């Protein structure tokens, strides 16, 4: 077979494979390009995947020493859907929240809730009671499935918010309802619910420039168009880089989930994609690089997608174990930019794995830009090119004009995978979504071949190990401290996590504040990962810019320079 260019390969698949046929489609009054022959909703992805999973007989899900066949997994999903209706009266249009670590029940709940026509509300498992209070008020979810630690944080809210709590795993027995007994006694008959492809699938909370996180409303069409964009890449890849004539059949895809399932990096390109890709899923109880090496080796894992910190940890653990993890054919990163120097090191450490990178957002259902293999090795600082075929990309200046190749502009994307809106935030929605185009807040340059390099963020976001942290969220918490007059949060480079939180505060005359005192005072008000790891204090006003606003960048530079001088 003669190798094709990426453009020719995409055109060939679109012309010859009806699964990936696209056409102009009007969504909420705006014309997009969208897939025409794919499953219309998230729960129908599960049904469409039966054949890819040996008619449901193949092993699909592994957690610790527990294993499910695909058929058993689907049956549990249907039982969950029936329980939601029969025991809790959940129906189309309701919202149901999930608050737990990466347990198998989280996956069955996502599909079970979706099958009723209700909307899944993903809750960050690291949030405090105060942060949970905001999200549940904002989403109006009254039914929450939660594990033990989350039950403890939710109990103070139960009566005031009128919550019904269902305990999962170590949460069973802590409240009136428990997941295990409920689902095991339910029918596994499929529900007959009419769900439109443009109905809401999920609300995922993503930190923004405001103090509270924004609820990103994703539709079924948005999620499944993202899934089939990634599935199409697997069809296009061998046309671009044909295998040798005598090459053996590639192994069944098998993914290791190492990032939280309340983020799109894990839910969409790993879990939802696995349904129609015929892939196995292995969940880790918690991130442990040595355990990840063991699982990849013993379970024949082929696909690893995590934040860059986890790639580095995995490489170090593999070196320590003298392993090259030869079953792994894909090693991707998401959630944050991988250091360019790490790309070649990973390729050397894992010679059978194609090293990949990607950029996407909660607001785009994780769909966006990416690259893999030689093109990434040759451009380690780039984010890649736009994933075809349903997306459009522009780089815009502040006035909304397209910039020339090589000039700095804001990444702006249009696709059916874009969010419907920010929940209860019409002004933020209008600012971000303009005639179908999503202004991302990320500043980048693009070369003549379409490769995008991200250089900065217009939004004041700190990305700590793939976790987005709003500076104003941190500052709001710091202002709770009685001796703090004003506060400014910013990113501090970190070799392992990429960025961590730093803060400079102005204190009242005569006051002092140590890092330990600050951390103790903030405990319970913001999640631990948001608490500043570096603290600078002063009794004079913080640095100002020309408009008398705090000069975040200038203050950050001064603080970091002072730290270097001390070292």
XYZ file of C-alpha atoms in Angstrom:
567
model
C 0.000 0.000 0.000
C 1.282 3.462 -0.900
C 1.349 5.952 1.929
C -1.116 8.839 1.671
C -0.791 12.355 2.951
C -2.991 13.099 5.978
C -5.289 15.221 3.803
C -5.630 12.487 1.156
C -6.243 9.815 3.803
C -9.047 11.828 5.397
C -10.619 12.493 1.991
C -10.415 8.779 1.135
C -12.156 7.712 4.345
C -14.877 10.319 3.950
C -15.517 9.173 0.375
C -15.458 5.421 0.963
C -16.551 4.718 4.546
C -20.215 5.612 5.195
C -19.694 5.411 8.972
C -17.804 8.687 8.794
C -19.987 10.511 6.276
C -20.402 14.197 7.120
C -22.785 16.886 5.917
C -23.867 20.429 6.787
C -26.170 20.272 9.808
C -28.133 23.055 11.482
C -27.830 23.030 15.267
C -29.602 25.683 17.329
C -29.902 27.836 14.224
C -26.227 27.630 13.195
C -24.784 25.476 10.410
C -21.990 23.038 11.315
C -20.346 20.054 9.667
C -21.388 16.903 11.549
C -21.310 13.125 11.230
C -24.508 11.735 9.749
C -24.453 7.970 10.405
C -23.149 7.640 13.949
C -25.115 6.723 17.099
C -27.184 9.769 18.053
C -26.704 9.652 21.836
C -24.229 8.559 24.491
C -26.238 5.502 25.667
C -26.549 4.262 22.069
C -22.737 4.171 21.904
C -22.974 1.265 24.340
C -25.385 -0.652 22.124
C -23.335 0.124 19.008
C -20.266 -1.389 20.683
C -21.711 -4.873 21.276
C -20.232 -6.338 18.067
C -16.813 -4.784 18.774
C -16.787 -6.571 22.136
C -17.445 -10.092 20.801
C -21.209 -9.739 21.179
C -20.676 -8.757 24.792
C -18.575 -11.820 25.723
C -15.129 -10.212 25.862
C -13.621 -8.904 29.066
C -14.175 -5.174 29.203
C -13.585 -3.623 32.620
C -10.924 -4.336 35.245
C -10.658 -2.759 38.685
C -8.340 -4.294 41.307
C -9.343 -7.988 41.282
C -12.828 -7.349 39.815
C -13.592 -8.016 36.143
C -16.660 -7.458 33.977
C -17.464 -8.746 30.535
C -18.955 -6.145 28.226
C -22.305 -7.902 28.448
C -22.268 -7.881 32.255
C -21.301 -4.204 32.233
C -24.198 -3.349 29.893
C -26.631 -5.321 32.036
C -25.574 -3.336 35.121
C -26.052 -0.083 33.203
C -29.609 -1.108 32.358
C -30.305 -2.039 35.991
C -29.037 1.370 37.098
C -31.313 3.085 34.569
C -34.313 1.156 35.853
C -33.449 1.936 39.492
C -33.276 5.635 38.737
C -36.841 5.597 37.490
C -38.443 3.079 39.827
C -36.771 4.097 43.096
C -36.117 7.823 42.596
C -38.523 8.957 39.894
C -35.740 10.218 37.632
C -36.842 10.996 34.093
C -35.857 13.020 31.072
C -34.628 16.503 31.916
C -33.619 15.793 35.521
C -30.026 16.205 36.708
C -28.217 13.535 38.732
C -24.812 14.126 40.316
C -21.894 11.719 40.732
C -19.266 12.435 43.402
C -16.630 9.737 43.806
C -13.162 8.574 42.939
C -12.547 6.358 39.897
C -14.795 3.410 40.719
C -16.476 1.153 38.108
C -19.839 2.410 39.371
C -19.001 5.850 38.034
C -18.979 4.397 34.510
C -22.247 2.497 34.891
C -23.867 5.584 36.399
C -22.820 7.824 33.494
C -24.518 5.534 30.986
C -27.441 4.629 33.273
C -28.289 8.270 33.985
C -27.971 9.078 30.280
C -30.284 6.209 29.338
C -33.127 7.791 31.342
C -32.743 11.056 29.427
C -31.443 12.760 32.575
C -28.264 14.857 32.628
C -25.098 13.672 34.368
C -23.563 16.237 36.732
C -19.897 15.445 37.215
C -18.669 16.634 40.612
C -14.979 17.141 41.336
C -14.142 14.558 43.987
C -11.533 16.840 45.542
C -13.951 19.646 46.341
C -14.709 20.769 49.869
C -18.218 20.988 51.312
C -18.374 24.667 50.348
C -17.426 23.913 46.747
C -19.897 21.026 46.563
C -22.572 23.352 47.915
C -22.038 25.763 45.023
C -22.135 23.084 42.295
C -25.267 21.386 43.643
C -27.109 24.680 44.005
C -25.988 25.705 40.516
C -26.956 22.401 38.856
C -30.080 21.841 41.008
C -29.181 18.153 41.227
C -31.123 16.597 44.114
C -29.962 12.996 43.722
C -26.255 12.336 44.343
C -24.347 9.061 44.103
C -21.236 9.311 46.278
C -18.524 7.269 47.926
C -17.643 7.465 51.627
C -15.425 10.567 51.752
C -17.842 12.501 49.536
C -20.831 11.365 51.638
C -19.118 12.881 54.684
C -18.710 16.210 52.887
C -22.283 16.137 51.567
C -24.069 15.284 54.810
C -23.942 18.894 56.115
C -25.765 19.944 52.914
C -28.370 17.193 52.807
C -31.220 18.832 54.670
C -30.708 22.402 53.489
C -30.482 21.398 49.807
C -33.016 18.561 50.049
C -30.535 16.007 48.742
C -31.120 12.284 48.359
C -27.768 10.551 48.816
C -26.917 7.073 47.553
C -23.804 5.478 49.005
C -21.379 3.727 46.668
C -18.579 1.357 47.752
C -17.356 2.631 51.138
C -20.364 4.978 51.197
C -22.844 2.095 51.408
C -24.556 1.983 54.785
C -23.727 5.627 55.571
C -27.066 6.916 54.251
C -30.535 5.507 53.596
C -29.769 4.209 50.083
C -26.926 1.997 48.844
C -25.968 1.369 45.231
C -25.223 -2.359 45.449
C -28.532 -3.656 46.803
C -30.540 -1.254 44.651
C -29.040 -2.191 41.301
C -28.685 -5.912 41.988
C -32.432 -6.237 42.584
C -33.464 -4.220 39.527
C -34.517 -5.342 36.059
C -31.952 -5.264 33.273
C -34.567 -4.642 30.585
C -33.662 -1.722 28.299
C -35.557 1.531 28.737
C -37.596 3.013 25.905
C -36.847 6.724 26.265
C -36.836 9.151 23.360
C -33.639 11.219 23.635
C -32.816 13.828 21.012
C -29.216 14.059 19.856
C -29.171 17.743 20.884
C -30.487 17.074 24.389
C -28.118 17.714 27.286
C -25.816 14.828 28.162
C -23.709 16.251 30.997
C -22.653 19.206 33.091
C -18.919 19.273 33.790
C -17.424 22.001 35.938
C -14.383 23.788 34.577
C -12.492 26.554 36.335
C -12.649 29.925 34.655
C -11.580 33.460 35.452
C -14.438 33.952 37.895
C -14.307 32.800 41.491
C -16.743 29.924 40.999
C -16.316 27.143 38.427
C -18.493 27.213 35.324
C -20.890 24.387 34.546
C -20.160 23.361 30.952
C -23.303 21.910 29.358
C -22.440 19.171 26.851
C -24.961 17.627 24.476
C -25.215 14.050 23.254
C -24.335 15.156 19.717
C -21.273 16.967 21.021
C -19.938 13.920 22.851
C -20.551 11.363 20.086
C -19.095 13.616 17.377
C -15.929 13.889 19.452
C -15.817 10.099 19.920
C -16.133 9.414 16.194
C -13.522 12.043 15.353
C -11.044 10.036 17.435
C -12.310 6.722 16.051
C -11.722 8.017 12.543
C -8.076 8.683 13.398
C -7.586 4.948 13.937
C -8.945 4.340 10.418
C -6.836 7.087 8.856
C -3.539 6.181 10.589
C -2.663 3.016 8.576
C -3.340 4.918 5.328
C -0.741 7.521 6.306
C 1.752 4.995 7.683
C 0.926 1.606 6.081
C 1.945 -1.511 8.033
C 4.374 -4.005 6.523
C 2.624 -6.628 4.336
C 3.433 -9.436 6.782
C 2.716 -7.425 9.936
C 0.510 -9.235 12.477
C -2.932 -7.955 13.351
C -2.704 -5.214 15.995
C -3.798 -6.293 19.478
C -7.156 -5.371 20.912
C -6.966 -1.819 22.298
C -6.637 -1.696 26.067
C -6.627 1.599 27.972
C -5.365 2.407 31.452
C -7.401 5.188 33.095
C -5.144 7.213 35.393
C -6.841 10.632 35.519
C -10.103 11.510 37.289
C -13.268 10.491 35.465
C -14.871 13.819 36.353
C -12.567 15.351 33.696
C -12.986 14.998 29.926
C -9.463 13.568 29.474
C -10.639 10.314 31.051
C -14.356 10.190 30.227
C -14.373 11.006 26.531
C -11.227 9.783 24.668
C -10.858 6.778 26.993
C -14.201 5.581 28.408
C -16.717 6.724 25.784
C -14.347 5.902 22.926
C -13.765 2.403 24.352
C -17.426 1.523 23.803
C -17.297 1.699 19.998
C -13.560 1.013 19.611
C -13.832 -2.441 21.208
C -11.251 -1.441 23.808
C -10.768 -2.804 27.312
C -10.679 -0.411 30.268
C -8.537 -0.762 33.395
C -9.160 1.597 36.314
C -6.510 2.416 38.905
C -7.661 2.964 42.482
C -5.175 5.837 42.730
C -2.164 6.959 40.730
C 0.908 4.883 41.490
C 3.562 4.772 38.782
C 5.026 1.432 39.881
C 1.547 -0.115 39.915
C 0.885 1.384 36.474
C 4.009 -0.355 35.153
C 2.794 -3.647 36.611
C -0.689 -3.287 35.131
C 0.597 -2.326 31.688
C 2.825 -5.384 31.668
C 0.418 -7.953 33.124
C -2.761 -6.723 31.392
C -1.224 -5.964 28.004
C -2.215 -2.292 28.151
C -1.785 -0.590 24.766
C -3.017 2.941 25.487
C -1.879 5.366 28.203
C -3.312 8.880 28.408
C -2.537 11.082 31.370
C -1.215 14.466 32.369
C 2.492 15.043 31.559
C 3.480 14.500 35.179
C 2.174 10.936 34.971
C 4.136 10.251 31.781
C 7.298 11.371 33.572
C 6.443 9.272 36.643
C 5.759 6.247 34.433
C 9.085 6.655 32.648
C 10.956 6.839 35.951
C 9.163 3.777 37.341
C 9.777 1.812 34.126
C 13.488 2.640 34.274
C 13.591 1.455 37.889
C 11.926 -1.825 36.901
C 14.080 -2.165 33.755
C 10.912 -2.296 31.615
C 10.182 -0.848 28.179
C 6.472 -1.819 28.303
C 6.419 -3.191 24.776
C 2.627 -3.705 24.614
C 2.070 0.036 24.835
C 1.572 1.525 21.358
C 0.183 4.937 22.384
C 1.386 7.298 25.098
C -0.563 10.535 25.078
C -0.861 13.593 27.260
C -3.733 15.934 27.981
C -4.760 18.512 30.536
C -1.475 20.427 30.322
C 1.444 20.939 27.956
C 4.181 18.323 28.112
C 7.715 19.788 28.391
C 9.337 19.581 24.958
C 12.484 17.937 26.334
C 10.380 15.045 27.643
C 9.132 13.982 24.201
C 12.372 12.418 22.975
C 13.057 10.877 26.383
C 9.681 9.110 26.323
C 10.237 7.834 22.784
C 13.558 6.358 23.876
C 12.141 4.848 27.071
C 9.131 3.273 25.306
C 10.295 2.379 21.772
C 7.052 0.632 20.764
C 4.819 3.516 21.816
C 3.894 6.419 19.577
C 4.251 9.519 21.733
C 1.281 11.862 21.315
C 0.006 15.178 22.546
C -3.379 16.819 22.471
C -5.215 20.006 23.285
C -8.904 20.100 24.022
C -11.287 21.619 26.531
C -14.255 20.650 28.632
C -16.085 23.149 26.418
C -15.182 21.108 23.278
C -15.892 17.635 24.727
C -12.062 17.221 24.707
C -11.930 17.416 20.904
C -9.327 19.771 19.460
C -5.731 19.636 18.269
C -3.137 16.873 18.397
C -0.295 14.961 16.789
C 1.602 11.735 17.236
C 4.852 9.968 16.432
C 7.459 11.531 14.147
C 5.556 14.766 13.650
C 5.538 15.291 17.428
C 9.201 14.349 17.803
C 10.003 16.932 15.146
C 7.847 19.640 16.799
C 7.972 18.917 20.548
C 6.815 22.422 21.526
C 3.734 22.368 19.292
C 0.211 21.236 20.199
C -0.364 19.715 16.758
C -2.980 20.167 14.052
C -6.776 20.253 14.087
C -8.438 16.834 14.249
C -10.722 16.346 11.205
C -13.376 16.261 9.892
C -16.045 18.211 11.837
C -13.958 21.075 13.253
C -12.956 24.488 11.943
C -10.153 26.586 13.439
C -9.314 30.288 13.392
C -6.768 32.387 15.281
C -8.316 35.769 16.064
C -7.080 39.078 17.403
C -8.960 41.030 20.088
C -11.156 42.638 17.438
C -12.225 39.261 16.064
C -10.085 39.420 12.921
C -8.084 36.479 11.599
C -4.340 36.814 12.118
C -1.705 35.811 9.573
C 0.408 32.658 9.867
C 3.033 33.130 12.550
C 1.128 35.902 14.336
C -0.321 35.562 17.819
C -4.071 34.996 18.008
C -6.753 33.410 20.199
C -7.613 29.805 19.339
C -11.241 29.840 18.190
C -12.996 26.638 17.128
C -16.323 25.719 15.591
C -17.721 22.187 15.710
C -20.807 20.230 16.791
C -18.742 19.146 19.799
C -18.726 22.632 21.268
C -20.702 23.067 24.468
C -24.285 24.268 24.375
C -23.699 26.915 27.058
C -22.352 27.688 30.497
C -25.061 26.689 32.967
C -26.898 29.721 34.403
C -24.277 32.097 32.942
C -25.746 33.747 29.823
C -23.224 36.588 29.786
C -20.238 34.229 29.973
C -21.844 32.067 27.289
C -22.344 35.046 24.988
C -18.759 36.156 25.524
C -17.371 32.691 24.746
C -19.762 31.412 22.054
C -20.122 33.711 19.035
C -22.077 32.469 15.994
C -21.016 28.894 16.762
C -17.366 29.815 17.284
C -15.873 29.158 20.733
C -13.311 31.712 21.940
C -11.001 29.520 24.020
C -8.827 32.133 25.735
C -5.657 30.312 24.625
C -3.165 32.366 22.604
C -1.186 30.622 19.876
C 0.592 30.905 16.556
C -0.013 28.662 13.530
C 2.440 27.873 10.753
C 1.716 27.375 7.060
C 1.192 23.614 7.568
C -1.491 24.129 10.207
C 0.605 23.251 13.275
C -0.466 25.253 16.314
C 1.880 26.291 19.118
C 0.176 27.584 22.267
C 2.113 30.410 23.903
C -0.068 31.919 26.610
C -3.516 32.049 28.197
C -5.759 35.080 28.252
C -7.597 33.502 31.166
C -5.940 33.592 34.547
C -5.739 29.841 34.956
C -3.093 27.768 36.702
C -2.800 24.203 35.380
C -1.422 22.059 38.193
C -0.794 18.524 36.959
C -3.716 18.842 34.546
C -6.091 20.368 37.120
C -7.372 23.851 36.185
C -7.324 26.359 39.046
C -8.878 29.812 38.748
C -6.659 32.510 40.242
C -9.722 34.374 41.486
C -10.906 31.224 43.275
C -7.637 31.120 45.243
C -7.700 34.865 45.852
C -11.246 34.707 47.143
C -10.197 32.119 49.705
C -7.148 34.141 50.762
C -9.361 37.161 51.372
C -11.099 35.156 54.108
C -7.979 35.562 56.242
C -8.555 38.542 58.566
C -5.084 40.065 58.124
C -5.090 39.897 54.311
C -5.870 43.207 52.606
C -5.437 41.998 49.033
C -4.144 38.899 47.309
C -2.859 37.871 43.911
C -2.444 34.255 42.782
C -0.286 33.091 39.880
C 1.495 30.059 38.519
C 4.906 28.942 39.740
C 6.919 26.560 37.527
C 7.284 23.073 38.948
C 9.449 20.290 37.513
C 6.942 17.556 38.301
C 3.493 19.160 38.035
C 4.251 21.774 35.392
C 2.732 24.548 37.503
C 1.734 24.979 41.128
C -0.082 27.797 42.881
C 1.818 30.790 44.188
C 0.361 33.851 45.890
C 1.469 37.255 47.073
C -0.624 38.970 49.745
C -0.660 42.387 51.330
C -1.035 42.106 55.100
C -2.221 44.651 57.642
C 0.559 46.603 59.349
C 2.232 44.501 62.005
C 0.648 41.244 60.840
C 2.553 38.126 59.835
C 1.466 35.044 57.942
C 3.436 31.843 57.474
C 2.719 29.231 54.846
C 1.580 26.742 57.482
C -0.789 29.283 59.036
C -2.261 30.043 55.625
C -2.726 26.378 54.724
C -4.437 25.669 58.056
C -6.758 28.660 57.644
C -7.756 27.658 54.117
C -8.405 24.015 55.000
C -12.035 23.164 54.255
C -12.630 26.300 52.218
C -10.860 25.311 49.009
C -9.552 21.976 47.793
C -6.025 21.145 48.906
C -4.651 21.234 45.347
C -5.710 24.902 45.095
C -3.894 25.969 48.277
C -0.793 28.037 47.400
C 2.437 26.088 47.693
C 4.479 29.305 47.565
C 3.605 32.399 49.576
C 5.043 35.906 49.497
C 3.862 38.555 51.975
C 4.243 42.331 52.197
C 2.575 45.228 54.008
C 2.673 47.595 51.027
C 0.069 47.555 48.216
C 0.582 44.960 45.494
C 2.063 46.039 42.163
C -0.342 47.905 39.891
C -0.504 48.403 36.149
C -1.501 51.434 34.103
C -5.224 50.907 34.797
C -4.578 50.535 38.549
C -5.394 46.830 38.434
C -3.024 44.403 40.109
C -0.233 43.603 37.643
C -0.373 39.811 37.940
C 2.441 39.116 35.491
C 4.727 41.799 36.848
C 4.142 40.736 40.447
C 4.790 37.109 39.521
C 8.093 38.061 37.896
C 9.240 40.040 40.932
C 8.326 37.248 43.362
C 10.059 34.557 41.321
C 13.147 36.732 40.798
C 13.367 37.371 44.545
C 13.115 33.632 45.161
C 15.967 32.982 42.724
C 18.089 35.670 44.388
C 17.617 34.007 47.784
C 18.677 30.658 46.328
